[in-house]
Short mmCIF file of C-alpha atoms in Angstrom, two decimals:
data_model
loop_
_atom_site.label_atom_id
_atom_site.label_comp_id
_atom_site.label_asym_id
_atom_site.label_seq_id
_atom_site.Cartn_x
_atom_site.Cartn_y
_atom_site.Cartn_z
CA UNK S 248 49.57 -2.86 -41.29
CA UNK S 249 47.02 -4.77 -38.61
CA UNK S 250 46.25 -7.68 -38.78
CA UNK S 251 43.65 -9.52 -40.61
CA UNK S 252 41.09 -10.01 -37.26
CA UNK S 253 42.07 -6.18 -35.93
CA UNK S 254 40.50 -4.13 -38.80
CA UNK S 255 38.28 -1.68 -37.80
CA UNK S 256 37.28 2.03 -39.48
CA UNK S 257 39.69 3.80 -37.29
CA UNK S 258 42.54 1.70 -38.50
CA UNK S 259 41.41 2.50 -42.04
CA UNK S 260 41.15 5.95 -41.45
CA UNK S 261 44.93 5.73 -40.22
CA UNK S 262 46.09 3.98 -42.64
CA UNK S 263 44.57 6.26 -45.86
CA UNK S 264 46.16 9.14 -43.72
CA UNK S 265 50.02 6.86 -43.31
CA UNK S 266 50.18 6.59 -47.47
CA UNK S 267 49.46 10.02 -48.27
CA UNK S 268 51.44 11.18 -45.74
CA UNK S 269 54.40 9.06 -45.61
CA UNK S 270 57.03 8.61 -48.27
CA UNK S 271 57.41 5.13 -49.16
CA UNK S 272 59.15 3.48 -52.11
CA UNK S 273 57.00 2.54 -55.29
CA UNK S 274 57.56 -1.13 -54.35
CA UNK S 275 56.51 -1.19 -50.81
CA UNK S 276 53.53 1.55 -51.27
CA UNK S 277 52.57 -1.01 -54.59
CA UNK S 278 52.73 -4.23 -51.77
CA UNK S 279 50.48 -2.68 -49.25
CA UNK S 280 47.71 -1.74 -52.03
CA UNK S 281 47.93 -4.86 -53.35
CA UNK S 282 47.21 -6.70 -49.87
CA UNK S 283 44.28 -4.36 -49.51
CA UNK S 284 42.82 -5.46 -52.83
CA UNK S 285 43.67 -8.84 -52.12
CA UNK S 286 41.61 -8.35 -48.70
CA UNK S 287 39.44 -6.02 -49.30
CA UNK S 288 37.64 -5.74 -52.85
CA UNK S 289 36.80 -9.47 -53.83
CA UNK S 290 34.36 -9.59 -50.89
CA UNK S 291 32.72 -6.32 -50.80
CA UNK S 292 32.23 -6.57 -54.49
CA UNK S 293 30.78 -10.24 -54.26
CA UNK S 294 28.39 -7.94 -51.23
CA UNK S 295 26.75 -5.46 -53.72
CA UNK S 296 26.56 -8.20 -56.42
CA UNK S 297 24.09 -9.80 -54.00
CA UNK S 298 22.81 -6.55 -53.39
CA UNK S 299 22.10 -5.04 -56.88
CA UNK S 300 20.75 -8.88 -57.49
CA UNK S 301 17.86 -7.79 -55.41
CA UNK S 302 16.86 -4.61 -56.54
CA UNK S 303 17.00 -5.64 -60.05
CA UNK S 304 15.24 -9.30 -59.83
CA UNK S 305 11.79 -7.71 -60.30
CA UNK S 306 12.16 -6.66 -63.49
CA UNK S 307 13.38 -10.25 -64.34
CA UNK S 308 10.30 -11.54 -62.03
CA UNK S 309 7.68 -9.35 -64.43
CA UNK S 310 9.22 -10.72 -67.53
CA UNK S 311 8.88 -14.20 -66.13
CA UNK S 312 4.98 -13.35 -65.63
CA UNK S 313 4.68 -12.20 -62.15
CA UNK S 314 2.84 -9.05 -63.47
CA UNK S 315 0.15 -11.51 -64.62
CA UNK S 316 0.20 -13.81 -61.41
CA UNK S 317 -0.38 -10.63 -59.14
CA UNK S 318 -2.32 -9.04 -61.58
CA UNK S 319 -0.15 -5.70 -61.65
CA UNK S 320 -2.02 -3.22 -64.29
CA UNK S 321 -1.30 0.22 -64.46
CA UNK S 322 0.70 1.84 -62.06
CA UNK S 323 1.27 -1.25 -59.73
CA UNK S 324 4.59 -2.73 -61.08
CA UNK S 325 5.96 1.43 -61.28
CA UNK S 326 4.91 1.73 -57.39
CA UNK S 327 6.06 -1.79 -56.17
CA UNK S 328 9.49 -0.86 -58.12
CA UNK S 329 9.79 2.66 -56.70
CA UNK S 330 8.67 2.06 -52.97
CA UNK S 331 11.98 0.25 -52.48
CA UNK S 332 13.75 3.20 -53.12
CA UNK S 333 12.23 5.57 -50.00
CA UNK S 334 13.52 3.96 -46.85
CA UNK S 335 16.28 2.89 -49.16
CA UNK S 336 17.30 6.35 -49.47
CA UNK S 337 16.39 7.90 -46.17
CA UNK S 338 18.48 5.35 -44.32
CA UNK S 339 21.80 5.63 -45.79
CA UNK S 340 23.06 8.26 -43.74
CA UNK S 341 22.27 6.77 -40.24
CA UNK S 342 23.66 3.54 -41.95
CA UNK S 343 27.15 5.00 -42.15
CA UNK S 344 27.23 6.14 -39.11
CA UNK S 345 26.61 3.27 -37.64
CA UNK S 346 29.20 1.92 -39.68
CA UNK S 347 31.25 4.43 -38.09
CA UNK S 348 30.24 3.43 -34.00
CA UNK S 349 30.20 -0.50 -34.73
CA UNK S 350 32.34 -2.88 -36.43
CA UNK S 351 31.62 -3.99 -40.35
CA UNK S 352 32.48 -7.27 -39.54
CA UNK S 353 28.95 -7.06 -37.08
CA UNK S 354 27.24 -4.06 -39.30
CA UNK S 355 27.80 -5.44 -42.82
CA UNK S 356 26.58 -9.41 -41.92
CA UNK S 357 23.90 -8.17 -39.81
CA UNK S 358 22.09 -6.15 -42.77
CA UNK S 359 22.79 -9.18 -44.94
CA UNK S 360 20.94 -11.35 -42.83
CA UNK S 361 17.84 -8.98 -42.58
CA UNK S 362 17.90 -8.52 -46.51
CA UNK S 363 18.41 -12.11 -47.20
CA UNK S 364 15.65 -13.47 -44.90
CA UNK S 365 13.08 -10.53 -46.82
CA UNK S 366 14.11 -11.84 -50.30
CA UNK S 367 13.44 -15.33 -49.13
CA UNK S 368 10.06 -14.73 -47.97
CA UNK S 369 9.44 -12.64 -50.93
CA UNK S 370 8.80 -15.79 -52.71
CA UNK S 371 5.17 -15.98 -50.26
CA UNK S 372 4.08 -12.93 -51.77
CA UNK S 373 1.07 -13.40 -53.66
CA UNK S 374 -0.67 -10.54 -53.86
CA UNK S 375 0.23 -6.54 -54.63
CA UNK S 376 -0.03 -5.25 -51.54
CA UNK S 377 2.23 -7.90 -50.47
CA UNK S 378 4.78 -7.29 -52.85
CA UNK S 379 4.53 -3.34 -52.18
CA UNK S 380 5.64 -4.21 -48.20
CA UNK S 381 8.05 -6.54 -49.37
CA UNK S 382 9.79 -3.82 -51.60
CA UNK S 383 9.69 -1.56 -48.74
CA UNK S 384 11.25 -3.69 -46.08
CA UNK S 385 13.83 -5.00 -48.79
CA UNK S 386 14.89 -1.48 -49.27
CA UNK S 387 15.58 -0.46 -45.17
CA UNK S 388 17.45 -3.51 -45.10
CA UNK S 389 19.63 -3.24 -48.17
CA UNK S 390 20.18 0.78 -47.26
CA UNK S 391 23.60 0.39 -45.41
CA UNK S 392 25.54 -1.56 -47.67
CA UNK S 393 26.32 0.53 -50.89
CA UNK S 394 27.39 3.52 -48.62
CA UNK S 395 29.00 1.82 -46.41
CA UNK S 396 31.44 -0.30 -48.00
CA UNK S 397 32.14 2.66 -50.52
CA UNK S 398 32.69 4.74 -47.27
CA UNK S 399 35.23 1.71 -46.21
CA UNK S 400 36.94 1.67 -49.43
CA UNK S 401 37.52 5.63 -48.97
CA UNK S 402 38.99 5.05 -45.74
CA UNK S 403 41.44 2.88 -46.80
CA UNK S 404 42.54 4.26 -49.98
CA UNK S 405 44.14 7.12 -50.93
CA UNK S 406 42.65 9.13 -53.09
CA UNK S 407 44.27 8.85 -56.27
CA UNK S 408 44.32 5.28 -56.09
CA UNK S 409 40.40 5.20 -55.55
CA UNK S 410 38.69 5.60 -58.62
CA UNK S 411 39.70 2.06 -59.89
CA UNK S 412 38.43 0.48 -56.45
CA UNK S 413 35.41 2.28 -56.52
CA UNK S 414 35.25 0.57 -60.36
CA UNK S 415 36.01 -2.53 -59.26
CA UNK S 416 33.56 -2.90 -56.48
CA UNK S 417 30.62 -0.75 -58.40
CA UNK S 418 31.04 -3.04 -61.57
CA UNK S 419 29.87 -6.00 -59.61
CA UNK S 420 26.23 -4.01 -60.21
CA UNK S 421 26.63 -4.86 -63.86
CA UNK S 422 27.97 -8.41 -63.48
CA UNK S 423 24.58 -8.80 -61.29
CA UNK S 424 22.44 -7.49 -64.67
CA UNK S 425 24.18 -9.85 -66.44
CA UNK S 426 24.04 -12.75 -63.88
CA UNK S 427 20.44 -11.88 -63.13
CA UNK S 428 18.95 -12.53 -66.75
CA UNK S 429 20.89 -15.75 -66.88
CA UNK S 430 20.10 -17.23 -63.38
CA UNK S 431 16.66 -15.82 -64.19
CA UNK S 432 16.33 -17.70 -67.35
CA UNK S 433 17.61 -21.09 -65.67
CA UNK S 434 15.42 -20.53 -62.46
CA UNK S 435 12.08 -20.13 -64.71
CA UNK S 436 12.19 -23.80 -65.82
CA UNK S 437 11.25 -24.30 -61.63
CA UNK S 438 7.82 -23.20 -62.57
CA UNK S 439 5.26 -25.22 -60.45
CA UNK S 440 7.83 -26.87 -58.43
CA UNK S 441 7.05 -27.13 -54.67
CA UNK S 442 3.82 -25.32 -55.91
CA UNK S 443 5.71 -21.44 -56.43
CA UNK S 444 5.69 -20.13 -59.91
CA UNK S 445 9.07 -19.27 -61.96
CA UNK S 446 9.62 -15.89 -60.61
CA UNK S 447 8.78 -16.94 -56.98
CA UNK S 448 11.51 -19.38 -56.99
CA UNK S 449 13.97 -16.47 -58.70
CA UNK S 450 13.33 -14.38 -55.14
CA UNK S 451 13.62 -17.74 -53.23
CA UNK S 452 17.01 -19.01 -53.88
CA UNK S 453 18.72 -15.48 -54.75
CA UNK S 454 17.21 -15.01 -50.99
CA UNK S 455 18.68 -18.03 -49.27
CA UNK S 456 21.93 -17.36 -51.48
CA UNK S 457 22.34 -13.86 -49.73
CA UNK S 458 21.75 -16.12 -46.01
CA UNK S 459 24.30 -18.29 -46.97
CA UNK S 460 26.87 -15.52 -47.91
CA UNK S 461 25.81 -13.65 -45.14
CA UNK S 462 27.57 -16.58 -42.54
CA UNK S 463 30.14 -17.09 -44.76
CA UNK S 464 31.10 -13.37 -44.56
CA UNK S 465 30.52 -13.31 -40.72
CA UNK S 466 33.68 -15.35 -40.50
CA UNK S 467 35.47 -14.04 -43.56
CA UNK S 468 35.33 -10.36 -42.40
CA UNK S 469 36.77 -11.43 -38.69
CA UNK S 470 39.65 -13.19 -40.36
CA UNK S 471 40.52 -10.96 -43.33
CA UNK S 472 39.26 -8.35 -43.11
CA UNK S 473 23.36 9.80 -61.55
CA UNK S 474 21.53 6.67 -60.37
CA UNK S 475 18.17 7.62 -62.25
CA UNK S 476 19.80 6.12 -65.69
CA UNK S 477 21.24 3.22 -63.79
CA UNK S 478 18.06 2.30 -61.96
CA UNK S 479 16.09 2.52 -65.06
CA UNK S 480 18.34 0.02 -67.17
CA UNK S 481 18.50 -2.23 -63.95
CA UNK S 482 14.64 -2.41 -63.77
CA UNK S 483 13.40 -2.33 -66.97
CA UNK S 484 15.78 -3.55 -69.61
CA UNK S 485 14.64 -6.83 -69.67
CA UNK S 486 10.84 -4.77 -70.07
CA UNK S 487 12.64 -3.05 -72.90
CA UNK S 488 14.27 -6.07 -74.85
CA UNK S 489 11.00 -7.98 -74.53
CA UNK S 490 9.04 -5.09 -76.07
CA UNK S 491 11.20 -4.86 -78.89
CA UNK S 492 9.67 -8.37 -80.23
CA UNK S 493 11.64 -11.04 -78.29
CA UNK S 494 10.58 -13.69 -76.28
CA UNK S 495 10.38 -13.76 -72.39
CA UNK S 496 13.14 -16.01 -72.41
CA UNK S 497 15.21 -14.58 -74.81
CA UNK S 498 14.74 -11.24 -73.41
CA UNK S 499 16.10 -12.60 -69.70
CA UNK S 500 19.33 -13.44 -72.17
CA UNK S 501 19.80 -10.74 -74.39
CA UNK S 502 19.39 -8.28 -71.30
CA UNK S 503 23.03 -10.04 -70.43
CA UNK S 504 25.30 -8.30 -72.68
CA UNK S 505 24.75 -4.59 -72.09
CA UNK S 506 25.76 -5.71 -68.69
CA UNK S 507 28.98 -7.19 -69.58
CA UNK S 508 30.01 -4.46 -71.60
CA UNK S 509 29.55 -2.27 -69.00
CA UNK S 510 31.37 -4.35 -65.92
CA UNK S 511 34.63 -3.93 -68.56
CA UNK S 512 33.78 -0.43 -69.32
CA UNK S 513 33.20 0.21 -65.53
CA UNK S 514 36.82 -1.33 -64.35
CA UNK S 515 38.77 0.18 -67.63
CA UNK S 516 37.33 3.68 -66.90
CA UNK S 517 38.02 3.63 -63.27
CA UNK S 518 41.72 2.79 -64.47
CA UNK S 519 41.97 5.24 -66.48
CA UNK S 520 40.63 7.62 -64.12
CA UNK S 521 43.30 6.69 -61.38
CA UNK S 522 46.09 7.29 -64.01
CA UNK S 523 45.39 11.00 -65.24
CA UNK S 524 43.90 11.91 -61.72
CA UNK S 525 41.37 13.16 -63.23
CA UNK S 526 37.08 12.57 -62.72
CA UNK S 527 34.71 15.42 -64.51
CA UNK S 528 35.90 14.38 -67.83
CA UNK S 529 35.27 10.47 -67.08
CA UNK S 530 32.08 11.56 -65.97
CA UNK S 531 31.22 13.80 -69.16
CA UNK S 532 32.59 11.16 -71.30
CA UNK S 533 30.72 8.53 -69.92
CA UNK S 534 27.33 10.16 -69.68
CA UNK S 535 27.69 11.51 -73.51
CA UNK S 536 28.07 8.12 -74.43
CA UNK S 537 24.89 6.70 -72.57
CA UNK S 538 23.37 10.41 -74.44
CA UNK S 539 23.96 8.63 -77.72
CA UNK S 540 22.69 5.54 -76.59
CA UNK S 541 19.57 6.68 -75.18
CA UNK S 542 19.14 8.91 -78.44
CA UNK S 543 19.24 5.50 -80.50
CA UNK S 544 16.79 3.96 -79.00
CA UNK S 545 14.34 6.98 -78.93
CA UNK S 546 14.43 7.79 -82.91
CA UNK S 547 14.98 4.36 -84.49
CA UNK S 548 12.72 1.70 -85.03
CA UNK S 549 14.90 -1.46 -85.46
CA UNK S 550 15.08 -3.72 -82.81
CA UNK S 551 18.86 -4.29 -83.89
CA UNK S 552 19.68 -0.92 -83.68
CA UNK S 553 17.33 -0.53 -80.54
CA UNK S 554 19.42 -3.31 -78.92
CA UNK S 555 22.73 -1.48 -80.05
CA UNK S 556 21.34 1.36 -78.55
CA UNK S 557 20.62 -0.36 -75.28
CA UNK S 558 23.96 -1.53 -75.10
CA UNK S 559 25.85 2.02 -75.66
CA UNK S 560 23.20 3.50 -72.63
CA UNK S 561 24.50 0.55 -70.48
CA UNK S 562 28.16 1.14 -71.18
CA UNK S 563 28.34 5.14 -70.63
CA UNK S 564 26.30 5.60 -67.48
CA UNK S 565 27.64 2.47 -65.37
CA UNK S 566 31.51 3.94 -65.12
CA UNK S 567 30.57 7.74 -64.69
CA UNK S 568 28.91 6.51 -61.25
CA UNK S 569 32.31 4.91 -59.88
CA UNK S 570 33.98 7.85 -61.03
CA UNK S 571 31.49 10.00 -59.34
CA UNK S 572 31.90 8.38 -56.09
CA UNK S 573 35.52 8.63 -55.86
CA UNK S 574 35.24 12.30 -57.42
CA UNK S 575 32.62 12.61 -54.36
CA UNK S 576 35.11 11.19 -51.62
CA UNK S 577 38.29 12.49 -52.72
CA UNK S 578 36.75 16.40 -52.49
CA UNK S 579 35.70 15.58 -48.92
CA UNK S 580 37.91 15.88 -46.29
CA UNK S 581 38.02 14.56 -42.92
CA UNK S 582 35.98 10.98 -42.46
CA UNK S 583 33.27 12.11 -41.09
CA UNK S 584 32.11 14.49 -43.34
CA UNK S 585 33.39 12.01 -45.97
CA UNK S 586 31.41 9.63 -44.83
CA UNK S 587 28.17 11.54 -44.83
CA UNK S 588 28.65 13.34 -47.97
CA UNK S 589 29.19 9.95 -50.00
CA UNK S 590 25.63 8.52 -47.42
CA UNK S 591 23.99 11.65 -48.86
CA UNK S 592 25.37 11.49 -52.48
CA UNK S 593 24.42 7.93 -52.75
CA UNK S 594 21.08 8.06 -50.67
CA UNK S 595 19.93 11.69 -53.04
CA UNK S 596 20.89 9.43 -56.24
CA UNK S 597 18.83 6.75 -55.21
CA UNK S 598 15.89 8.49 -55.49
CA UNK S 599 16.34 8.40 -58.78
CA UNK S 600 15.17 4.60 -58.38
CA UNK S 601 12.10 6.25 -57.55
CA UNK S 602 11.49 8.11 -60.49
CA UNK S 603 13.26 6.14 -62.88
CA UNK S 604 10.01 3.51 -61.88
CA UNK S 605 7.22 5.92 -63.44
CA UNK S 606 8.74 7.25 -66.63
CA UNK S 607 8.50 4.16 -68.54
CA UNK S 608 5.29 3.84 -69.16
CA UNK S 609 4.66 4.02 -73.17
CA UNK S 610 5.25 0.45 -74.33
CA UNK S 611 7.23 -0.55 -76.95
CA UNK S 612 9.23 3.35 -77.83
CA UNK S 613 9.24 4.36 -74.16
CA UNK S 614 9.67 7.67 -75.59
CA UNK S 615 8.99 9.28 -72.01
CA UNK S 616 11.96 7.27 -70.45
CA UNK S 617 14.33 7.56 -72.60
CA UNK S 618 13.47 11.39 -72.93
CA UNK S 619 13.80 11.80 -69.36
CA UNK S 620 16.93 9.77 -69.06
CA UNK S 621 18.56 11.96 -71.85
CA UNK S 622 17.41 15.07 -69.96
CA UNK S 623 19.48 14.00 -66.93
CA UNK S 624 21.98 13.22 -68.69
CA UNK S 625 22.32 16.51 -70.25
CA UNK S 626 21.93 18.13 -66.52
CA UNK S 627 24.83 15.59 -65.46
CA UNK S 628 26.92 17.11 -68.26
CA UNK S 629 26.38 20.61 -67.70
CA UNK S 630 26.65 20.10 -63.63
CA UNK S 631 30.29 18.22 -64.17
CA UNK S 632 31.47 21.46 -66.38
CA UNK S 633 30.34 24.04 -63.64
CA UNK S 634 31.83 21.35 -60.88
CA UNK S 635 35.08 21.23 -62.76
CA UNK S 636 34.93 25.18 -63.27
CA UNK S 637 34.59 25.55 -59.41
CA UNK S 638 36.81 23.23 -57.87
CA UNK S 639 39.97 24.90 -60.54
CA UNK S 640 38.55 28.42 -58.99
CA UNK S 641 38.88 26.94 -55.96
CA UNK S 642 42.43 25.62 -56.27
CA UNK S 643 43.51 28.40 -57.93
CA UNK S 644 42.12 30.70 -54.64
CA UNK S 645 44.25 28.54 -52.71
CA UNK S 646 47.48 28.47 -54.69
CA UNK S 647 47.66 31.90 -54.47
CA UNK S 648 46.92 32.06 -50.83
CA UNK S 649 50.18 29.87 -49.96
CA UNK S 650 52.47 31.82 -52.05
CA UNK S 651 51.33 34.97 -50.39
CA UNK S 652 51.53 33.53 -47.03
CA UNK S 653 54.64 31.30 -47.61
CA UNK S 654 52.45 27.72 -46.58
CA UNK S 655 54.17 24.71 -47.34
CA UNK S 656 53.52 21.05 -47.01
CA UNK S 657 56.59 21.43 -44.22
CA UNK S 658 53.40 23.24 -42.14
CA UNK S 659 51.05 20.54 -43.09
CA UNK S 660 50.28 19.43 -39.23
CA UNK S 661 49.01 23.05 -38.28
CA UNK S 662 45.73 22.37 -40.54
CA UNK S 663 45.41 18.78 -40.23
CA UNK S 664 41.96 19.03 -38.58
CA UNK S 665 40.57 21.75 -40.90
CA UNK S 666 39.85 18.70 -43.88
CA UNK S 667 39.16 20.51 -47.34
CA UNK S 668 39.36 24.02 -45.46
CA UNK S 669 42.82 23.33 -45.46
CA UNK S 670 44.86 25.73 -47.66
CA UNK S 671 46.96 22.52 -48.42
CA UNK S 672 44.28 21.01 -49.96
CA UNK S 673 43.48 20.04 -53.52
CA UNK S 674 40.37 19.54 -55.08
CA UNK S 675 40.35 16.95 -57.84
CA UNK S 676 38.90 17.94 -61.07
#
C-alpha cells in the first residue's frame, strides 16, 4: 500500500489491478479494504453532500419565497433549474480526464473552491437573469466532482466490492435532501438579517461552508488520501409537499424523511448488491418500487397517501443509481475507457436535470411529472432486462470460446491490455 501523501490515480489503478489479481487471505484482503474505506469514503462522501446541497437548495430557496422576491412566473424557476444542468453535463468528460493528468488532491479542492465562491455570491442575486448565470456557472464548476470521485472509487476497488462504495458515497445525495430541508428551515428565521432575505442567506452560508471544506480538504487529501427521477425529487419535492396543503415551513421538514429512507435504502441495497454480485435486478427492483411510488401519488388524492407515495419514489430510485454506476464501471475495462464511460454515463443522466425541470408544471397533481417519471422508469426496466439478456449472451460467447481454445486464467497476461475484449473477461449481470 502507499502511503497516505503518495496517492495518486496510477497507484489506484495498481492497486484495483494487485486485489483481483493476487491471492491474498480473507483477513489481509478484508484489512486493506477496510483502510481504503477508512481513507477514502468519509471524505468523498462528505464532497458530494456539499455538492448535491447545491443543486438541490433552489427548490428549498422557492419554497422559502425566492420565486416571489425575483418574481419567477411561468417558465422562469423550470429554466433557472434546468440551465445548471448543460455545462454540468457537457463538462464531465474533460473533468475526468483531467482527473486522470493532475492530482485529486489539486483537481478535487480546486473545483470546490470555484463552486463554493459561486454559491456564496449567489446570495447577490436579485434578479432572474442573475440567477439564470448563476445556475450556469454553478453547474461548470460542480461538473468534475460526481465523475470523478466515482471514477476514483473504481480505481481503487475491485469490482465486486464496489457496489456498496458506490452506495455509500452516492447516499450522501439523500442525506443532503434531508439536511437541506432542515438547514433550510433553520436558515429562514435569518430573514432580513444583514439586509438578504431567508433564501439568500440559505445560498450564503451553504456557499462559505463548501470554502471552508474546500481548505480543509486541500490538506486532508495530501495527508490521507436514471438521474431524471432523482433530479426531479431533489428539485421539487419540497414544491410537491407544499402543494399538497402544508406550510412553507413544514414542507422544508416533511421533505426530510423520504430522504432518510432512502440514504438507508441506498447503503443496504448497495450491500446487498456486493454480496450476490449481482446489479440488473437491484436496478429493476429499485426502479419498480419508485414505479409504485410515483403511481401513488398520480391517482390518489390524500395528502397522507400522497406523502407515502413520495416517500416509496424516494426510496426505489436513489439505490438503483449506485447500483448503476458500479454495474457501469465493473463492465468497463481498462481505466481509461472506464473512466470515460462512467464521465459519459453520469454526464448523459444529468440531462435528465434538464428535463426533469419542465415536466412539473400542473400544480398541486403534477400529473405530467409524475407521468413522465413513471415512463422512464418503465424504459429503465425494460433497458436493465435487454442489458442483463446481453451481457449473459455475451458471457456465454465467451465461455465457449475458452473451452474451444483451451484459455485459462494461467494465460491471463497475454490479454491484459485488451480490457473487456478480453476472452477472460466477465460481464456482471
Amino acid at each position: 500500500m502507499p502511503s497516505s501523501s503518495e496517492i495518486s490515480v496510477n497507484d489506484a489503478s495498481r492497486n484495483e489491478k494487485d486485489l483481483e489479481a493476487t491471492e491474498l487471505n480473507s483477513t489481509e484482503r478484508t484489512r486493506i479494504l477496510r483502510k481504503l474505506d477508512v481513507h477514502l469514503l468519509p471524505f468523498v462522501s462528505l464532497l458530494y453532500l456539499l455538492s448535491f446541497l447545491d443543486r438541490s437548495n433552489v427548490g428549498n430557496a422557492r419554497v422559502a419565497g425566492m420565486s416571489t422576491d425575483l418574481n419567477l412566473v411561468g417558465y422562469r424557476y423550470n429554466i433557472a433549474a434546468a440551465v445548471f444542468f448543460i455545462l454540468y453535463s457537457l463538462a464531465e468528460v474533460p473533468s475526468n480526464i483531467a482527473l486522470k493528468l493532475f492530482r485529486p488532491s489539486r483537481w478535487i479542492p480546486t473545483i470546490m473552491v470555484a463552486w463554493g465562491l459561486v454559491m456564496t455570491l449567489m446570495c447577490l442575486v436579485n434578479t432572474f437573469q442573475g440567477l439564470v448565470v448563476a445556475r450556469v456557472f454553478l453547474g461548470l464548476t460542480e461538473a468534475g466532482l460526481f465523475p470523478g470521485v466515482t471514477y476514483y472509487i473504481s480505481l481503487w476497488y475491485p469490482r465486486v466490492e464496489r457496489s456498496m462504495r458506490i452506495a455509500i458515497f452516492f447516499s450522501a445525495a439523500t442525506v443532503a435532501g434531508a439536511f437541506g430541508g432542515i438547514l433550510a428551515y433553520a436558515i429562514e428565521n435569518m430573514e432580513g438579517i444583514a439586509g438578504l432575505h431567508g433564501w439568500q442567506w440559505i445560498f450564503c452560508l451553504e456557499g462559505i461552508g463548501k470554502l471552508l471544506c474546500a481548505t480543509y480538504h486541500k490538506v486532508l487529501i495530501e495527508r490521507e488520501r436514471l438521474l431524471v427521477p432523482v433530479y426531479a425529487i431533489a428539485l421539487f419535492t419540497p414544491t410537491i409537499i407544499n402543494e399538497l396543503g402544508y406550510s412553507a415551513a413544514n414542507a422544508q421538514l416533511l421533505s426530510v424523511p423520504p430522504f432518510v429512507c432512502s440514504c438507508i435504502f441506498t447503503i443496504l441495497v448497495g450491500i446487498l448488491s456486493d454480496k450476490y454480485g449481482l446489479r440488473g435486478p437491484f436496478v429493476i427492483g429499485g426502479a419498480f418500487v419508485s414505479l409504485l411510488g410515483y403511481l401513488t401519488l398520480y391517482t390518489q388524492k390524500s395528502a397522507n397517501a400522497s406523502y407515502a407515495g413520495a416517500v416509496l419514489a424516494a426510496i426505489g430510485v436513489y439505490p438503483t443509481i449506485a447500483v448503476d454506476l458500479a454495474w457501469a464501471s465493473s463492465n468497463a475495462g481498462g481505466d481509461v475507457k472506464r473512466g470515460v464511460v462512467l464521465a459519459m454515463v453520469i454526464g448523459l443522466g444529468n440531462l435528465g436535470g434538464i428535463c426533469s425541470s419542465f415536466i412539473y408544471l400542473d400544480p398541486p397533481r403534477f400529473h405530467i411529472g409524475h407521468g413522465t417519471i413513471m415512463g422512464f422508469l418503465s424504459l429503465s426496466i425494460l433497458l436493465s432486462l435487454f442489458a442483463m439478456w446481453d451481457f449473459n449472451r455475451i458471457n456465454k460467447r465467451k465461455e465457449a470460446l475458452c473451452r474451444e481454445q483451451g484459455i485459462t486464467h494461467a494465460k491471463k497476461d497475454e490479454f491484459v491490455n485488451m480490457g473487456d475484449d478480453s476472452p477472460l473477461f466477465r460481464y456482471t449481470i
